[in-house]
Every structure is written in structure tokens, then in C-alpha cells.
Coordinates of C-alpha atoms in Angstrom, one line a residue:
M27 CA -6.9 12.1 -14.7
E28 CA -8.0 8.6 -15.2
S29 CA -11.7 8.1 -16.2
S30 CA -14.1 5.2 -16.3
V31 CA -17.8 4.5 -16.6
L32 CA -19.7 2.1 -14.2
A33 CA -21.7 -0.6 -16.0
F34 CA -23.5 -3.9 -15.5
A35 CA -22.6 -7.1 -17.3
V36 CA -26.0 -7.2 -18.9
D37 CA -25.2 -3.9 -20.6
L38 CA -22.2 -5.6 -22.3
L39 CA -24.0 -8.8 -23.1
D40 CA -27.2 -7.1 -24.4
E41 CA -25.5 -4.6 -26.7
G42 CA -22.5 -6.7 -27.7
A43 CA -18.8 -5.8 -27.2
D44 CA -18.4 -3.6 -30.3
L45 CA -21.4 -1.3 -29.6
F46 CA -20.8 -1.3 -25.9
F47 CA -17.1 -0.5 -26.0
G48 CA -17.6 1.8 -29.0
N49 CA -19.9 3.9 -26.9
L50 CA -17.3 4.0 -24.1
T51 CA -14.4 5.1 -26.3
D52 CA -16.1 7.0 -29.1
R53 CA -18.9 8.8 -27.3
A54 CA -17.7 9.0 -23.6
G55 CA -14.0 9.0 -24.4
V56 CA -13.1 7.3 -21.1
G57 CA -10.0 5.2 -20.5
G58 CA -11.6 2.5 -18.3
L59 CA -14.6 0.3 -17.6
T60 CA -15.8 -0.3 -14.0
L61 CA -17.9 -3.5 -14.3
A62 CA -20.1 -4.8 -11.5
S63 CA -18.9 -8.2 -10.5
V64 CA -21.2 -8.9 -7.5
Y65 CA -24.4 -6.9 -7.1
H66 CA -27.6 -6.8 -5.0
E67 CA -31.2 -7.1 -6.0
A68 CA -32.7 -4.2 -8.0
R69 CA -35.2 -3.1 -10.6
D70 CA -34.0 -0.6 -13.2
V71 CA -35.0 1.2 -16.3
F72 CA -32.5 1.1 -19.1
P73 CA -33.1 3.9 -21.7
H74 CA -31.0 2.6 -24.5
N75 CA -30.8 -1.2 -24.0
P76 CA -31.8 -2.9 -27.3
R77 CA -33.3 -6.0 -25.6
R78 CA -35.4 -4.6 -22.7
V79 CA -36.3 -1.4 -20.9
V80 CA -37.1 -2.8 -17.4
R81 CA -34.9 -5.5 -15.8
Y82 CA -34.8 -7.2 -12.4
L83 CA -31.4 -8.0 -11.0
E84 CA -31.2 -11.1 -8.9
P85 CA -30.3 -11.0 -5.2
G86 CA -26.6 -11.1 -4.4
A87 CA -25.5 -12.5 -7.8
A88 CA -22.1 -12.7 -9.3
Y89 CA -21.5 -11.5 -12.9
F90 CA -18.6 -13.8 -13.6
Q91 CA -18.1 -17.5 -13.5
P92 CA -16.7 -18.4 -10.1
D93 CA -13.7 -20.8 -9.9
A94 CA -15.2 -23.8 -8.0
A95 CA -11.8 -24.8 -6.7
L96 CA -11.4 -21.5 -4.9
W97 CA -14.6 -22.0 -3.0
R98 CA -14.5 -25.7 -2.2
G99 CA -15.2 -26.3 1.5
R100 CA -16.2 -22.7 2.2
T101 CA -19.6 -21.8 3.7
L102 CA -20.2 -18.7 1.6
A103 CA -19.6 -18.7 -2.1
P104 CA -20.8 -16.5 -5.0
R105 CA -23.3 -17.8 -7.5
A106 CA -23.3 -16.7 -11.1
S107 CA -26.4 -14.8 -12.2
T108 CA -28.8 -16.6 -14.5
A109 CA -28.7 -13.5 -16.6
I110 CA -25.2 -14.4 -17.9
G111 CA -25.9 -18.0 -18.6
D112 CA -22.7 -19.8 -19.6
E113 CA -21.0 -16.6 -20.6
D114 CA -18.3 -14.9 -18.6
P115 CA -18.7 -11.1 -19.0
F116 CA -15.4 -10.4 -17.1
E117 CA -13.5 -12.7 -19.5
L118 CA -15.0 -10.8 -22.4
A119 CA -14.4 -7.4 -20.8
C120 CA -10.8 -8.3 -20.0
A121 CA -10.0 -9.2 -23.6
Q122 CA -11.9 -6.2 -25.1
A123 CA -10.4 -3.7 -22.6
A124 CA -6.9 -5.0 -23.3
R125 CA -7.4 -4.8 -27.0
R126 CA -8.4 -1.1 -26.7
G127 CA -5.8 -0.1 -24.1
M128 CA -8.4 0.4 -21.4
K129 CA -8.3 -0.4 -17.7
L130 CA -10.8 -2.8 -16.2
H131 CA -12.1 -2.2 -12.7
A132 CA -14.3 -4.5 -10.7
W133 CA -17.3 -2.8 -8.9
T134 CA -17.9 -5.3 -6.1
V135 CA -20.7 -5.2 -3.5
F136 CA -19.3 -7.3 -0.7
L137 CA -21.5 -7.4 2.4
H138 CA -24.9 -6.1 1.2
N139 CA -25.8 -9.6 -0.2
D140 CA -29.5 -10.4 0.0
R141 CA -28.9 -14.0 -1.2
L142 CA -26.1 -15.1 1.1
G143 CA -27.7 -13.5 4.2
F144 CA -31.0 -15.4 3.7
E145 CA -29.2 -18.6 2.9
H146 CA -26.8 -18.3 5.8
P147 CA -28.4 -16.3 8.6
Q148 CA -25.7 -17.2 11.1
C149 CA -23.4 -14.9 9.0
A150 CA -25.8 -11.9 9.1
P151 CA -25.7 -9.1 11.6
E152 CA -27.7 -9.6 14.8
N153 CA -29.4 -6.8 16.6
A154 CA -29.6 -6.4 20.4
F155 CA -32.7 -8.7 20.5
G156 CA -31.1 -11.5 18.4
D157 CA -33.0 -10.6 15.2
R158 CA -30.9 -11.1 12.1
H159 CA -30.6 -8.5 9.3
L160 CA -30.7 -10.9 6.4
T161 CA -29.8 -8.5 3.6
E162 CA -26.3 -8.1 5.0
L163 CA -23.2 -10.1 6.1
C164 CA -21.4 -9.2 9.3
P165 CA -17.7 -8.1 8.8
A166 CA -16.7 -9.6 12.1
N167 CA -17.8 -13.1 11.2
P168 CA -14.7 -15.3 10.3
E169 CA -16.6 -17.0 7.4
V170 CA -17.6 -13.6 6.0
R171 CA -14.0 -12.4 6.2
D172 CA -12.8 -15.5 4.4
Y173 CA -15.5 -14.9 1.7
V174 CA -14.2 -11.3 1.3
R175 CA -10.6 -12.3 0.8
T176 CA -11.5 -15.1 -1.6
L177 CA -13.8 -12.9 -3.6
V178 CA -10.9 -10.5 -4.0
L179 CA -8.7 -13.4 -5.3
E180 CA -11.4 -14.2 -8.0
H181 CA -10.7 -11.0 -9.8
A182 CA -7.0 -11.5 -10.3
R183 CA -7.4 -13.9 -13.2
Y184 CA -9.3 -11.2 -15.2
G185 CA -6.5 -8.6 -15.4
V186 CA -8.5 -6.3 -13.1
D187 CA -6.6 -3.1 -12.3
A188 CA -8.6 -2.0 -9.3
I189 CA -11.5 -3.3 -7.1
R190 CA -14.1 -0.7 -6.2
A191 CA -15.2 -2.2 -2.8
E192 CA -18.7 -1.1 -2.1
S193 CA -20.5 -2.2 1.1
L194 CA -17.4 -3.4 2.9
H195 CA -18.8 -2.2 6.2
F196 CA -21.8 -2.5 8.5
H197 CA -25.2 -1.1 7.5
G198 CA -28.0 0.6 9.3
L199 CA -31.6 -0.5 9.8
R200 CA -33.1 1.1 6.6
H201 CA -30.9 -0.5 4.0
G202 CA -31.7 -2.7 1.0
Y203 CA -35.0 -4.5 1.4
H204 CA -38.1 -3.9 -0.6
H205 CA -41.3 -3.1 1.1
E206 CA -39.7 -2.0 4.4
R207 CA -42.4 -0.7 6.7
Y208 CA -42.3 1.6 9.7
F209 CA -45.8 2.7 10.6
E210 CA -44.9 4.2 14.0
E211 CA -42.3 6.9 14.4
L212 CA -39.1 5.3 15.6
G213 CA -36.9 8.3 15.9
P214 CA -33.2 8.5 15.0
I215 CA -31.9 7.0 18.2
T216 CA -34.1 3.9 18.0
E217 CA -33.2 3.4 14.3
A218 CA -29.5 3.8 15.1
L219 CA -29.6 1.3 17.9
L220 CA -31.6 -1.3 15.9
G221 CA -28.9 -1.1 13.2
L222 CA -26.0 -2.2 15.5
C223 CA -24.7 -5.7 15.4
F224 CA -24.3 -7.7 18.6
C225 CA -23.5 -11.1 17.2
L226 CA -21.0 -13.2 19.1
H227 CA -18.2 -12.2 16.9
C228 CA -18.8 -8.5 17.3
R229 CA -19.2 -8.9 21.0
A230 CA -15.9 -10.8 21.2
A231 CA -14.1 -8.1 19.2
A232 CA -15.5 -5.4 21.6
R233 CA -14.5 -7.4 24.7
A234 CA -11.0 -7.8 23.2
A235 CA -10.9 -4.0 23.1
G236 CA -11.9 -3.7 26.8
V237 CA -15.6 -3.0 26.2
P238 CA -18.3 -4.7 28.4
A239 CA -20.2 -5.9 25.3
D240 CA -23.0 -7.8 27.1
E241 CA -23.7 -4.9 29.4
V242 CA -23.9 -2.6 26.3
R243 CA -26.3 -5.0 24.6
A244 CA -28.5 -5.1 27.6
Q245 CA -28.6 -1.3 27.9
V246 CA -29.3 -0.9 24.2
R247 CA -32.2 -3.4 24.5
Q248 CA -33.6 -1.4 27.4
E249 CA -33.3 1.9 25.5
I250 CA -35.0 0.6 22.4
R251 CA -37.9 -0.9 24.5
V252 CA -38.5 2.4 26.2
R253 CA -38.6 4.3 22.9
L254 CA -40.7 1.6 21.1
E255 CA -43.4 1.7 23.8
D256 CA -44.0 5.4 23.9
E257 CA -44.3 7.9 21.0
N258 CA -42.9 10.8 23.0
A259 CA -39.9 8.8 24.1
A260 CA -39.3 7.7 20.5
T261 CA -38.8 11.2 19.3
A262 CA -37.1 12.5 22.5
P263 CA -33.6 13.8 22.0
G264 CA -30.7 11.8 23.2
S265 CA -27.0 11.0 22.8
L266 CA -25.6 7.7 21.7
T267 CA -22.4 8.5 23.4
E268 CA -24.1 8.7 26.8
I269 CA -25.7 5.2 26.6
A270 CA -24.2 2.6 28.9
D271 CA -22.1 5.4 30.5
G272 CA -20.2 5.9 27.3
A273 CA -19.5 2.2 26.6
L274 CA -21.8 2.2 23.6
A275 CA -19.4 4.7 21.8
A276 CA -16.5 2.4 22.6
Y277 CA -18.5 -0.5 21.2
V278 CA -19.0 1.3 18.0
D279 CA -15.4 2.2 17.8
A280 CA -14.5 -1.5 18.1
S281 CA -16.8 -2.1 15.2
A282 CA -14.9 0.5 13.2
A283 CA -11.7 -1.4 14.0
T284 CA -13.3 -4.6 12.6
V285 CA -14.2 -2.8 9.3
T286 CA -10.7 -1.3 9.0
S287 CA -8.9 -4.6 9.6
L288 CA -11.2 -6.4 7.0
A289 CA -10.5 -3.6 4.5
A290 CA -6.8 -3.9 5.1
E291 CA -6.9 -7.7 4.6
A292 CA -8.8 -7.2 1.3
A293 CA -6.3 -4.6 0.2
E294 CA -3.4 -6.7 1.0
T295 CA -4.9 -9.7 -0.9
A296 CA -5.5 -7.4 -3.9
E297 CA -2.0 -6.0 -3.8
A298 CA -0.4 -9.5 -3.6
C299 CA -2.2 -10.2 -6.9
G300 CA -1.2 -6.9 -8.6
M301 CA -4.5 -5.1 -8.0
R302 CA -5.5 -2.0 -6.1
L303 CA -8.5 -1.8 -3.8
S304 CA -10.4 1.4 -3.1
F305 CA -13.0 1.6 -0.3
M306 CA -16.3 3.2 -1.3
D307 CA -17.7 5.6 1.3
G308 CA -20.9 6.8 -0.4
G309 CA -22.2 8.9 2.5
G310 CA -19.0 10.9 3.0
P311 CA -17.3 12.3 6.1
G312 CA -19.5 12.5 9.3
T313 CA -22.0 9.9 8.1
G314 CA -20.3 6.6 8.6
W315 CA -19.5 6.2 12.3
L316 CA -22.4 3.8 13.0
S317 CA -21.4 1.8 9.8
G318 CA -17.8 1.4 11.2
I319 CA -16.3 3.8 8.7
D320 CA -13.1 5.4 10.2
L321 CA -11.8 7.4 7.3
P322 CA -8.4 8.3 8.7
A323 CA -7.7 4.7 9.6
L324 CA -9.0 3.4 6.3
A325 CA -7.0 5.9 4.3
K326 CA -3.8 4.2 5.7
S327 CA -5.1 0.7 5.1
V328 CA -6.4 0.7 1.5
H329 CA -5.2 2.0 -1.8
G330 CA -7.7 4.8 -2.0
I331 CA -11.2 6.0 -1.0
E332 CA -14.0 6.4 -3.5
T333 CA -17.1 8.6 -2.9
L334 CA -20.1 10.0 -4.7
G335 CA -19.8 13.5 -6.1
Y336 CA -23.6 13.7 -6.6
A337 CA -24.4 17.4 -6.5
P338 CA -25.8 19.9 -8.9
T339 CA -22.8 22.3 -8.9
A340 CA -19.1 22.2 -9.1
A341 CA -18.8 24.2 -5.9
Q342 CA -20.7 21.5 -4.0
V343 CA -18.4 18.8 -5.5
R344 CA -15.4 20.9 -4.3
E345 CA -16.9 21.0 -0.8
K346 CA -17.3 17.2 -0.7
V347 CA -13.6 16.8 -1.6
A348 CA -12.6 19.4 1.0
A349 CA -14.6 17.5 3.7
F350 CA -12.6 14.3 3.0
A351 CA -9.3 16.3 3.4
L352 CA -10.5 17.4 6.8
H353 CA -10.9 13.7 7.7
G354 CA -7.4 12.6 6.6
V355 CA -8.1 11.7 3.0
A356 CA -6.2 13.9 0.6
P357 CA -7.6 14.6 -2.9
S358 CA -4.8 12.6 -4.3
A359 CA -6.2 9.5 -2.5
L360 CA -9.7 10.0 -3.8
A361 CA -11.8 8.6 -6.7
V362 CA -15.0 10.5 -7.3
I363 CA -18.2 9.3 -9.1
L364 CA -20.2 11.9 -11.0
R365 CA -23.7 11.5 -12.5
P366 CA -24.0 13.1 -16.0
M367 CA -27.8 12.7 -15.9
A368 CA -30.4 15.5 -15.4
K369 CA -30.8 15.0 -11.6
D370 CA -27.3 16.3 -11.0
C371 CA -26.3 17.8 -14.4
D372 CA -28.2 20.1 -16.7
S373 CA -25.5 20.5 -19.4
A374 CA -22.2 19.3 -20.8
E375 CA -20.7 22.6 -19.4
N376 CA -22.0 21.7 -15.9
L377 CA -20.2 18.3 -16.0
A378 CA -17.1 19.8 -17.6
E379 CA -16.9 22.3 -14.7
K380 CA -17.1 19.5 -12.2
V381 CA -14.4 17.5 -13.9
A382 CA -12.2 20.5 -14.2
T383 CA -12.7 21.1 -10.4
L384 CA -11.6 17.6 -9.5
R385 CA -8.6 17.8 -11.9
G386 CA -7.6 21.1 -10.3
L387 CA -7.8 19.7 -6.8
G388 CA -5.5 16.8 -7.8
V389 CA -8.1 14.0 -7.7
P390 CA -6.6 11.3 -9.9
E391 CA -9.7 9.3 -10.9
V392 CA -13.2 10.2 -12.0
E393 CA -16.0 7.7 -12.7
F394 CA -19.4 8.2 -14.2
Y395 CA -22.6 6.5 -13.1
H396 CA -24.1 4.5 -14.9
Y397 CA -23.8 3.3 -18.5
G398 CA -27.0 1.4 -18.8
L399 CA -29.1 3.8 -16.7
M400 CA -28.3 6.9 -18.6
R401 CA -29.3 8.1 -22.0
L402 CA -26.8 8.0 -24.8
S403 CA -26.8 11.9 -24.7
S404 CA -25.3 11.6 -21.2
L405 CA -22.5 9.6 -22.6
D406 CA -21.9 12.4 -25.1
R407 CA -21.8 14.8 -22.1
I408 CA -19.0 12.8 -20.6
G409 CA -17.0 13.0 -23.8
T410 CA -17.4 16.8 -24.0
A411 CA -16.5 17.1 -20.3
L412 CA -13.3 15.1 -20.8
G413 CA -12.4 17.1 -24.0
H414 CA -12.9 14.1 -26.2
T415 CA -13.7 14.8 -29.9
R416 CA -15.5 12.2 -32.0

């Protein structure tokens, strides 16, 4: 089983290559590094960082130095984080990983980009009322799709083995903006409908699939208005599949086809450059329909599916893997992320049992979240779980 630890570029730069990679190999005993290449805004606490404990991450920043020639003439382009200055953490990580015989993966947040959405609102998803969700990019937009393919190309020059594609899909209403406020009860139906994209590109894709997109949008607007105006209506039960005489469900299915085709294009681009691309489905089976996640179709279009094995027991991790198998994703096509911290894990034995469970199921890759956000003792837990001796 291959193993890796997810990390930020600032972990590498703040600690220095020797200490950082020494912890990965000598304490955690992993064979790979999964380094964030593009990431969203955040504020985190770093227990063992020698330079700071609390750090703010910039909105939608790149943690490598973009190749200007690749982006010339394109509307959307990554911008290097001010945190890396003139340095290129991926260049450093590539050289250090190769020297130590480790694999380098790129953990890339594609469409949850809170800088590009605000700078280019025409590329953001548009709800039924024409309001833009500016923390995201729409996967149906041609300029966004060009951005995704070009971003994949950027990683090839760093000797990246695999791209971990996070956020390569639509997002719901409650996703990714600080100080979101909902003072009236919206209800699950209203929230679901407000999260759907009705931009001209999504509507065109739906019409191409035989869906009356404009009629669906009108029905969705009407349904939302009814539920916003009355508290009882907001919480009343309902079925998304019945809205617009079933056409809404067909509209969502067309959105899933959009996501699958974009993931396939990204995977093909990666493969042409000698890389793999795995699609991150953090929620797991049964949770991603409104986000356009069609697991059986995606499993045939990308090189693997990655998910979160966040659970307190090995039995629950086993159940997560089994759920994917029921949705057309065999354990041999999965990568699973575990957390060795106290929220999920109370001992090295607990983590070792989870790793053993994944190995026994035939899961080929396990990753651990997250180098800078865990204590050094959690790195030691990883080493114990993997059978590494210092």
C-alpha cells in the first residue's frame, strides 16, 4: 500500500526541507508527499510550526510559480501566493522527493476559488435568480474548463505522480465563505435549489440533453419564493424529483454529465503528461447528486477516486469503502484519507487497525491529513500504524 501525508507549502518553507522531509520519512515513514498546489482561503492553527501558530491562507492562491507562457491570453490564471515570495515550493519538493525516492502528489483545489470567482463573476455559478456564487467557478463555463486543463498541465514540469483533484464539481449554497448568515429557517429543499447553477452554459448543456432548462429555472424560482415567504412552507417536506414534472431531476443529471466530462478531460490531460488524476469525493456515496458527482461514471473517466475515511473506528472506515463498492467504485480504485488526530483517532493501535482494514480490502493508497495541522506525536502514530521503525 502506498502512503502519503497531505501538507501545505508553508509547512515545507517554514521548517526547511531537511526537517520537513525528515519528519515524513523518519517519524511517519510514508513513501509520498501530497502538497497543496492551489488552495482556498483559511485560518489554521499549526501546532509544531517554528515560525507561527496561527496563519491565514490567501483566497484562491497557487503555491508554485505559474508558467506565464501557459496562461497568456487566458481569462483565468493562477496567482502565486505572497507566502512563497520568489520561491517555488514544488520545485523544491520535486528535487527533495526524488532524492529520497518518494512520490510527489499535487493536492489541487480546482473550482472552489474565492479569488477567481470574485475577479471574474461571469465564470461563477448563477442561481435561478441570476445571483452569482462568487466563491466558486462553474464547471460548464468554457473558460473554466480551459483553466482546469491548463492547471493540470502546470504540474507536469514538477515530476508529479498524481493530481488529487479536490472541488472538481458544483457546490451547494453553504460552502466556503466566512460569516455566512441564515437568520430564517430555509429548509433543505430551499437550500438545495439555491445551490443549483442556471448560467447560460449550464442551461445550454441541459437543453442539449433534451431538458427544458428555462422552464426548470422558472419553476425553481417559483418554488424558492414560496418557501422564502412562509416559514411553514420553508420546512414543508417535498421532493426535488417532482419539481417541474421531473424535469429538475433531468437538469441535475445533465449537470452531472458536465462534471464527468470535465473530470475526463482533466484525466486525459494528466495521462498525456505521464500523471494520474484522482477525483476527490469527500462526502461519499449518496451525498453528491446535487454537486454533479456521478460515481459510476467518474470511476470510468478518471484514474481513481479519493475519499475521506474520517471515522473513529475501523469498522466505520470499512463501511465507507463498502458504500463506494455499491456505487461502482471498487476498493482497488480508491485512495482513502485518514486523520491520525484525536478527533478520529485515540491511539496508534486505532490508526493501525484502520490501515490494516484498508490494506485487507485491497485499497492501494492511504493518505494522512494534515502535516502542519497535527502534532508531531500524530506523525509518530502514522509511523507505528505503517510498521515503520525509527
